[in-house]
PDB file of C-alpha atoms in Angstrom:
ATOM      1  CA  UNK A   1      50.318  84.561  98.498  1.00 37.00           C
ATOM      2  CA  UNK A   2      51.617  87.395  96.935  1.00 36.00           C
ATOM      3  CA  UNK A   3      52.800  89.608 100.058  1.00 36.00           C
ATOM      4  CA  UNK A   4      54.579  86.502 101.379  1.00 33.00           C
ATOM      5  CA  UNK A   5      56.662  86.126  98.182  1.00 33.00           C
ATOM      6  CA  UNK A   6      57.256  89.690  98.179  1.00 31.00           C
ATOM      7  CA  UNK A   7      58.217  89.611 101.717  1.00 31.00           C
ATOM      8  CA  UNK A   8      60.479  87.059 100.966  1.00 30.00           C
ATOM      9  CA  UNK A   9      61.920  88.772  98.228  1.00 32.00           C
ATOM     10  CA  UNK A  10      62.845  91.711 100.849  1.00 33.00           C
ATOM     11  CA  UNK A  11      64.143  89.209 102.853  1.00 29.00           C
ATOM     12  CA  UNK A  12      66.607  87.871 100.675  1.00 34.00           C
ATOM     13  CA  UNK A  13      68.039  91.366  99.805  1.00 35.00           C
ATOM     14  CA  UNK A  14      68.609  92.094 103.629  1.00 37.00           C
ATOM     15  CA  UNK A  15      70.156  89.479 104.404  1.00 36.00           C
ATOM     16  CA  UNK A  16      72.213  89.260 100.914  1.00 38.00           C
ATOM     17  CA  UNK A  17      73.696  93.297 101.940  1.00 45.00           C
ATOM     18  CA  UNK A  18      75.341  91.969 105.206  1.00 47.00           C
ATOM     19  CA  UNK A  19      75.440  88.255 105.425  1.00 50.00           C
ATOM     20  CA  UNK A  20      75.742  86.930 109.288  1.00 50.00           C
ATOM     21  CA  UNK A  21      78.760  85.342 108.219  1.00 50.00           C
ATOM     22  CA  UNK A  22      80.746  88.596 107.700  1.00 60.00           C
ATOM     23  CA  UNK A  23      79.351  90.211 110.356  1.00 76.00           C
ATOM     24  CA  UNK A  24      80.457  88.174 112.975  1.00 86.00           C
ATOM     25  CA  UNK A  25      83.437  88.299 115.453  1.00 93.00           C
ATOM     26  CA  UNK A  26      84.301  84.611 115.959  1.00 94.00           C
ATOM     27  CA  UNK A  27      86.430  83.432 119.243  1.00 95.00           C
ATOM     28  CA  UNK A  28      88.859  80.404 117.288  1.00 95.00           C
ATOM     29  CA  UNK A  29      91.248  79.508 120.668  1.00 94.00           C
ATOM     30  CA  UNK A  30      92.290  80.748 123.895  1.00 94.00           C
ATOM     31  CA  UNK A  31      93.730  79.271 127.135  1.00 96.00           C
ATOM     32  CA  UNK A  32      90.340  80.399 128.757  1.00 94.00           C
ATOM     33  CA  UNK A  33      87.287  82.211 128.854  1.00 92.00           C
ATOM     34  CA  UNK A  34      85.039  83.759 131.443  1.00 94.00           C
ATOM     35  CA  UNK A  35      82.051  85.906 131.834  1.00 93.00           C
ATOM     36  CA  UNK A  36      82.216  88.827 133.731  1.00 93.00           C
ATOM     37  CA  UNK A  37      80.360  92.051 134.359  1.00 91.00           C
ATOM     38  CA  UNK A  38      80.996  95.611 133.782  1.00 88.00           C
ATOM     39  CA  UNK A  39      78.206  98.502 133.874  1.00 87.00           C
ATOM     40  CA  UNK A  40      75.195  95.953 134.354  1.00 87.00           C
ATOM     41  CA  UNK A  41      76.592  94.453 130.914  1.00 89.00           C
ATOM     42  CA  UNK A  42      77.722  91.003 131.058  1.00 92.00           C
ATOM     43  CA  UNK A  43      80.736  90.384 128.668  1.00 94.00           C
ATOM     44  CA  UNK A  44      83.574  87.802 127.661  1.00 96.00           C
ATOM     45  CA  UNK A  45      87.263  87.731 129.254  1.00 96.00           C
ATOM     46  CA  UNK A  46      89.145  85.734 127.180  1.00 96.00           C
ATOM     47  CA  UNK A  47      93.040  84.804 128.402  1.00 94.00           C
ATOM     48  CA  UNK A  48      96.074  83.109 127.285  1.00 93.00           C
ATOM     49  CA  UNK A  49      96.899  83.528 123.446  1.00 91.00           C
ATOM     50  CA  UNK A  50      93.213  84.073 122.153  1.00 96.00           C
ATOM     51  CA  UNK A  51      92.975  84.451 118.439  1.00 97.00           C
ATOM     52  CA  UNK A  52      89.924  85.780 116.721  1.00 97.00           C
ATOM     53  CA  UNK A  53      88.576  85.875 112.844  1.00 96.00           C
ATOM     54  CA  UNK A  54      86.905  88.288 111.302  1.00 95.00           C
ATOM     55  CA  UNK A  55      86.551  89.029 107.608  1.00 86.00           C
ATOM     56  CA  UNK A  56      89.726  87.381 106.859  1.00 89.00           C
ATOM     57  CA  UNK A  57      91.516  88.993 109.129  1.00 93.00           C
ATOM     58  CA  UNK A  58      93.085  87.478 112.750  1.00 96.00           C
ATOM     59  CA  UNK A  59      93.415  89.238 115.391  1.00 97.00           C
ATOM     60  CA  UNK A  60      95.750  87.591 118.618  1.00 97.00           C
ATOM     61  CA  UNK A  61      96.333  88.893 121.628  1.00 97.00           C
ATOM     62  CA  UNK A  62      97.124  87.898 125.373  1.00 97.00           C
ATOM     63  CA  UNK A  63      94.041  88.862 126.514  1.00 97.00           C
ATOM     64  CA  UNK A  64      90.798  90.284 125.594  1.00 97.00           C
ATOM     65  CA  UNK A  65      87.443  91.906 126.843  1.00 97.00           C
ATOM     66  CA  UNK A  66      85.010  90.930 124.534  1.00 96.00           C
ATOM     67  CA  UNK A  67      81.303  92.720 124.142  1.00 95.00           C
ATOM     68  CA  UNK A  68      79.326  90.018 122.238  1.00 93.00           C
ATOM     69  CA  UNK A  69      75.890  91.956 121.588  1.00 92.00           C
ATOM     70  CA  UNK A  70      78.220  94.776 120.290  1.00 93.00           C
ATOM     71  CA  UNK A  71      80.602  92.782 118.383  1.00 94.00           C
ATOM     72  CA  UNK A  72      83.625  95.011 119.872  1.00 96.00           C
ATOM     73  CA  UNK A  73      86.860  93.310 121.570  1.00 97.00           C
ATOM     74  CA  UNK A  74      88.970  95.848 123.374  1.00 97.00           C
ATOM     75  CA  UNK A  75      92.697  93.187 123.194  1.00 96.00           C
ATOM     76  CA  UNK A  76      95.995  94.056 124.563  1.00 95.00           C
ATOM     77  CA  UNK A  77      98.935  92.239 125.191  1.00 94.00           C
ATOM     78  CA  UNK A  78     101.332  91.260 122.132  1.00 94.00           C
ATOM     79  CA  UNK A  79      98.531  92.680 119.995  1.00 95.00           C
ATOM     80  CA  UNK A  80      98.358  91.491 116.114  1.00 95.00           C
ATOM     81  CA  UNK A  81      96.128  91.682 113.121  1.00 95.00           C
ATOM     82  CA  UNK A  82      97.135  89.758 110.565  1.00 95.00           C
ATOM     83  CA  UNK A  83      95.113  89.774 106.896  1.00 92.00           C
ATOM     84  CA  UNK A  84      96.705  88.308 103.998  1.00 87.00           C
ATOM     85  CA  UNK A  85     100.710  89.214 103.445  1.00 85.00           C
ATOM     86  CA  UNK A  86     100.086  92.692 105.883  1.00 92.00           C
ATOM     87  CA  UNK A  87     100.953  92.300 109.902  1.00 95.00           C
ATOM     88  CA  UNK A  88     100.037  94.975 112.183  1.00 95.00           C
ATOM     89  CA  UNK A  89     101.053  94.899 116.074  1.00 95.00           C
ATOM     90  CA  UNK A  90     100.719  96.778 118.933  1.00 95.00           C
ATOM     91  CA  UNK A  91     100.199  97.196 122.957  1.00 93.00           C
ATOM     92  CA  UNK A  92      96.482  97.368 122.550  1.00 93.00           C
ATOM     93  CA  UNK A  93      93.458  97.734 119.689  1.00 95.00           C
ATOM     94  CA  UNK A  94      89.718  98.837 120.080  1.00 97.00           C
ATOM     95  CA  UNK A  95      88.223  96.664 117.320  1.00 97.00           C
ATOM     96  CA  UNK A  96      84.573  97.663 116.503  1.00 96.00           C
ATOM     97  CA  UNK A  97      83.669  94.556 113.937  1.00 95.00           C
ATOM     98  CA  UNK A  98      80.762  96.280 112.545  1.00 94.00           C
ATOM     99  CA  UNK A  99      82.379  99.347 111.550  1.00 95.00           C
ATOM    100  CA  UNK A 100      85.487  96.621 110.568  1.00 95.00           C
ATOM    101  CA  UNK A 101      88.059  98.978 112.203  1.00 95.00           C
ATOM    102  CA  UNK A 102      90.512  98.130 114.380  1.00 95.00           C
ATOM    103  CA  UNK A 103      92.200 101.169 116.427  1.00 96.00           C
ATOM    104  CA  UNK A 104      95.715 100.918 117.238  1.00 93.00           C
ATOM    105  CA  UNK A 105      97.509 102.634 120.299  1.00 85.00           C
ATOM    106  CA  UNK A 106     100.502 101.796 122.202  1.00 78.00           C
ATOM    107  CA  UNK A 107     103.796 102.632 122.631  1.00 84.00           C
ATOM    108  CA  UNK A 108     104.414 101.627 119.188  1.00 90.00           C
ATOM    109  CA  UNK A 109     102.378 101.059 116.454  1.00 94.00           C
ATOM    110  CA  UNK A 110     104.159  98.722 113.675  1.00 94.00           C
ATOM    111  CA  UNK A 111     102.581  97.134 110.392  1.00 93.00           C
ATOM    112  CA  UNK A 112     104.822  95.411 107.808  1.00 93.00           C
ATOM    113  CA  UNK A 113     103.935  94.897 104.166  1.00 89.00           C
ATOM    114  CA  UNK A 114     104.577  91.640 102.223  1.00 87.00           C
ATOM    115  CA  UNK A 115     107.924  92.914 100.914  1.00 87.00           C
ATOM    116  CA  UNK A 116     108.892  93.928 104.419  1.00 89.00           C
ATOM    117  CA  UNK A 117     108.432  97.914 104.698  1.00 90.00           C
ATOM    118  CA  UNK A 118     107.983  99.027 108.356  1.00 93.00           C
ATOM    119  CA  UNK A 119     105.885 101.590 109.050  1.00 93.00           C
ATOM    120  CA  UNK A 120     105.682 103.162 113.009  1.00 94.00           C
ATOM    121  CA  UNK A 121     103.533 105.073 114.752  1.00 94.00           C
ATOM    122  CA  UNK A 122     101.991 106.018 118.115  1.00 93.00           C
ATOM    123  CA  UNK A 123      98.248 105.996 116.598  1.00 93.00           C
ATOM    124  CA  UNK A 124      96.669 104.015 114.058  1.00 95.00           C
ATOM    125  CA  UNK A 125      93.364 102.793 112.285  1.00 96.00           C
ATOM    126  CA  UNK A 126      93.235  99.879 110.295  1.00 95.00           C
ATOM    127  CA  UNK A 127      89.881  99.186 107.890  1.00 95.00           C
ATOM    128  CA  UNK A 128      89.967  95.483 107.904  1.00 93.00           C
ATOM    129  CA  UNK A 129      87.358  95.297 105.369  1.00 92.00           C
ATOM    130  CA  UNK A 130      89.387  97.741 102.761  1.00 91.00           C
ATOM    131  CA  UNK A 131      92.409  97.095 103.785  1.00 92.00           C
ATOM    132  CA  UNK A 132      93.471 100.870 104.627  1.00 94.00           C
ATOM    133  CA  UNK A 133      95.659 101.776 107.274  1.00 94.00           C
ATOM    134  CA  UNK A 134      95.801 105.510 108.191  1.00 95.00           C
ATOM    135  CA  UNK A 135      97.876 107.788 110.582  1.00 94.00           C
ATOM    136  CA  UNK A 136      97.540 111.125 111.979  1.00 90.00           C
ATOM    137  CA  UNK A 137      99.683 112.074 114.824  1.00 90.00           C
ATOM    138  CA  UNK A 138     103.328 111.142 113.053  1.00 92.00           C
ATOM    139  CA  UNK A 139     104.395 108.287 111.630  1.00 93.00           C
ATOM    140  CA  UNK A 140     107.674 106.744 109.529  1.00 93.00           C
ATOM    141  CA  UNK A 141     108.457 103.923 107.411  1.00 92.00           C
ATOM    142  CA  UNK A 142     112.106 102.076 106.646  1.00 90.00           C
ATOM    143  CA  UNK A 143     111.901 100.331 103.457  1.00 84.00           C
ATOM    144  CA  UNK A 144     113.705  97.081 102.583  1.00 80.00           C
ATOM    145  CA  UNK A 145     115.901  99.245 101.135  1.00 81.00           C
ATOM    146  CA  UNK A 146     116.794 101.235 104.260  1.00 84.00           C
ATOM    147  CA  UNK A 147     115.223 104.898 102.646  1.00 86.00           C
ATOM    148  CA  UNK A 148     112.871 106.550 105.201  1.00 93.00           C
ATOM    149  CA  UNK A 149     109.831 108.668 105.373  1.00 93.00           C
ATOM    150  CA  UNK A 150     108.502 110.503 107.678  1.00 94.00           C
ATOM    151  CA  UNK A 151     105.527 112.319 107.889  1.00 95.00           C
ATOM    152  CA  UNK A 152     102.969 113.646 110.642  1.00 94.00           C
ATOM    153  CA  UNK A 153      99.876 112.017 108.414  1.00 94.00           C
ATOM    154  CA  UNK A 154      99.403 109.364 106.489  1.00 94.00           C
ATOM    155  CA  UNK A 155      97.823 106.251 104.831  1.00 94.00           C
ATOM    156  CA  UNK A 156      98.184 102.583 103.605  1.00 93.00           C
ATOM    157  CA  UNK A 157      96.370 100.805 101.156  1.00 92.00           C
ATOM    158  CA  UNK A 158      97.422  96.979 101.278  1.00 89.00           C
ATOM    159  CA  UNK A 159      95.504  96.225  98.269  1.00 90.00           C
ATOM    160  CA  UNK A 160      97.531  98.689  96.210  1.00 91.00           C
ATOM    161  CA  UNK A 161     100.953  98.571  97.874  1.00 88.00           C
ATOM    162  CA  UNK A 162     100.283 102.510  98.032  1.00 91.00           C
ATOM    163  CA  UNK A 163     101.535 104.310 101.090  1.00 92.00           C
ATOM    164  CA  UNK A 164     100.830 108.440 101.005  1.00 94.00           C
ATOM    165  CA  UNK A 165     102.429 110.516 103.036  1.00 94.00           C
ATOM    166  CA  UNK A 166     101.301 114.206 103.615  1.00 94.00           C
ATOM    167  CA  UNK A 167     101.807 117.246 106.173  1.00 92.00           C
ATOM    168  CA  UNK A 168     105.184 117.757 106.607  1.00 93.00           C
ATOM    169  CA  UNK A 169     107.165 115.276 104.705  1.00 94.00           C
ATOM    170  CA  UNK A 170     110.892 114.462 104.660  1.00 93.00           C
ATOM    171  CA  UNK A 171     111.926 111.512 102.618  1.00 92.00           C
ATOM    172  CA  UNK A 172     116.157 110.336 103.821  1.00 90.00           C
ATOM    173  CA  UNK A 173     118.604 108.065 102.291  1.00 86.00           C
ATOM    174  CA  UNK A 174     122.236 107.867 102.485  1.00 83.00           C
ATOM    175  CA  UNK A 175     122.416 111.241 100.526  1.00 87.00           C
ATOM    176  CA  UNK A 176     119.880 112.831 100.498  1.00 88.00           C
ATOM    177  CA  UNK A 177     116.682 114.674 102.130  1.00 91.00           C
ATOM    178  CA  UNK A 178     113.791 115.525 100.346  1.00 91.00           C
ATOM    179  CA  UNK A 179     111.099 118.028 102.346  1.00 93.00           C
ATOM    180  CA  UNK A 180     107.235 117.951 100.778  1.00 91.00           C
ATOM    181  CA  UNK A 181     103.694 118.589 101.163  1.00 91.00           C
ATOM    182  CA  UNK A 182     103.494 115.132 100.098  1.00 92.00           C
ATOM    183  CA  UNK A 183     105.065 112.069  98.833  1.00 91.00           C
ATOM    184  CA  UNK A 184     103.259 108.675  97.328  1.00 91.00           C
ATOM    185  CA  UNK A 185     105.610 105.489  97.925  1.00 88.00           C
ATOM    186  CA  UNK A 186     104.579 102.449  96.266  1.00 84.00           C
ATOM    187  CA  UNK A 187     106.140  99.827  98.844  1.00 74.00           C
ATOM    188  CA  UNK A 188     107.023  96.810  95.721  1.00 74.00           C
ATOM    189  CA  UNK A 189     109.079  99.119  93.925  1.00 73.00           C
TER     190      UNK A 189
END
């Protein structure tokens, strides 16, 4: 009686470090879905305005490949991720729900804060589960107040309202440009 209550116990904490419920990628509407195969694998083709939830966090796109066993969706098409006041879109994301990161490429990369700073890019990450966006291969951001900054690297934190910029900064308003190593911007004021 004892090993089974002890099993139990190590059960409970297992479970308790990753609940299902977190884990999971969860299909909430699309215009249709499909199986198909690729590589001997068979996976989900999902069409026409599909949204997804996971951890919070939406994800919509036109259309989707979706690997169930691996929890990854590769979307594209009007990409978005939307998680609490923050809105990120692009031409296509990787997102890997296990790792909780979505990868961002396209053509351009855009995610606005809740008090409407945009920040572009080519290439970005997003950690849906700490709410960190980061860049590495240039980036800028227009404030509501029309001030720029550029920078080839740099992050997000949408729990903070933190942006930091670094490698090659230049900061621009009407009158003036500011050059730096770095620069912290804290997007509500």
């Amino acid at each position: 009686m004892r090993k089974f209550s002890l099993l139990l116990f190590f059960t409970v904490i297992a479970f308790s470090q990753q609940p299902e419920e977190s884990r999971l990628l969860r299909l909430i509407t699309a215009k249709s879905a499909e199986i198909i195969q690729r590589d001997g694998r068979d996976l989900k083709k999902v069409s026409g305005n599909a949204q997804f939830l996971h951890n919070n966090t939406y994800i919509i796109c036109d259309s989707a490949i979706w690997d169930v066993p691996s929890n990854i969706l590769d979307a594209k098409g009007n990409v978005q991720i939307i998680q609490k006041n923050t809105r990120l879109t692009s031409d296509l994301i990787h997102y890997v729900a296990n790792a909780n990161i979505a990868e961002f490429r396209g053509n351009i990369v855009e995610m606005v804060d809740k008090d409407n700073n945009r920040l572009r890019t080519m290439v970005m990450d997003y950690h849906t589960k700490d709410s960190v966006a980061i860049f590495n291969y240039g980036g800028s951001i227009l404030d509501k107040d029309s001030n720029a900054i550029e920078s080839y690297a740099g992050t997000y934190d949408a729990k903070t309202g933190i942006y930091m910029f670094t490698t090659n900064v230049e900061v621009k308003n009407d009158s003036l440009v500011v050059k730096s190593d770095s620069v912290a911007y804290y997007g509500a004021t």
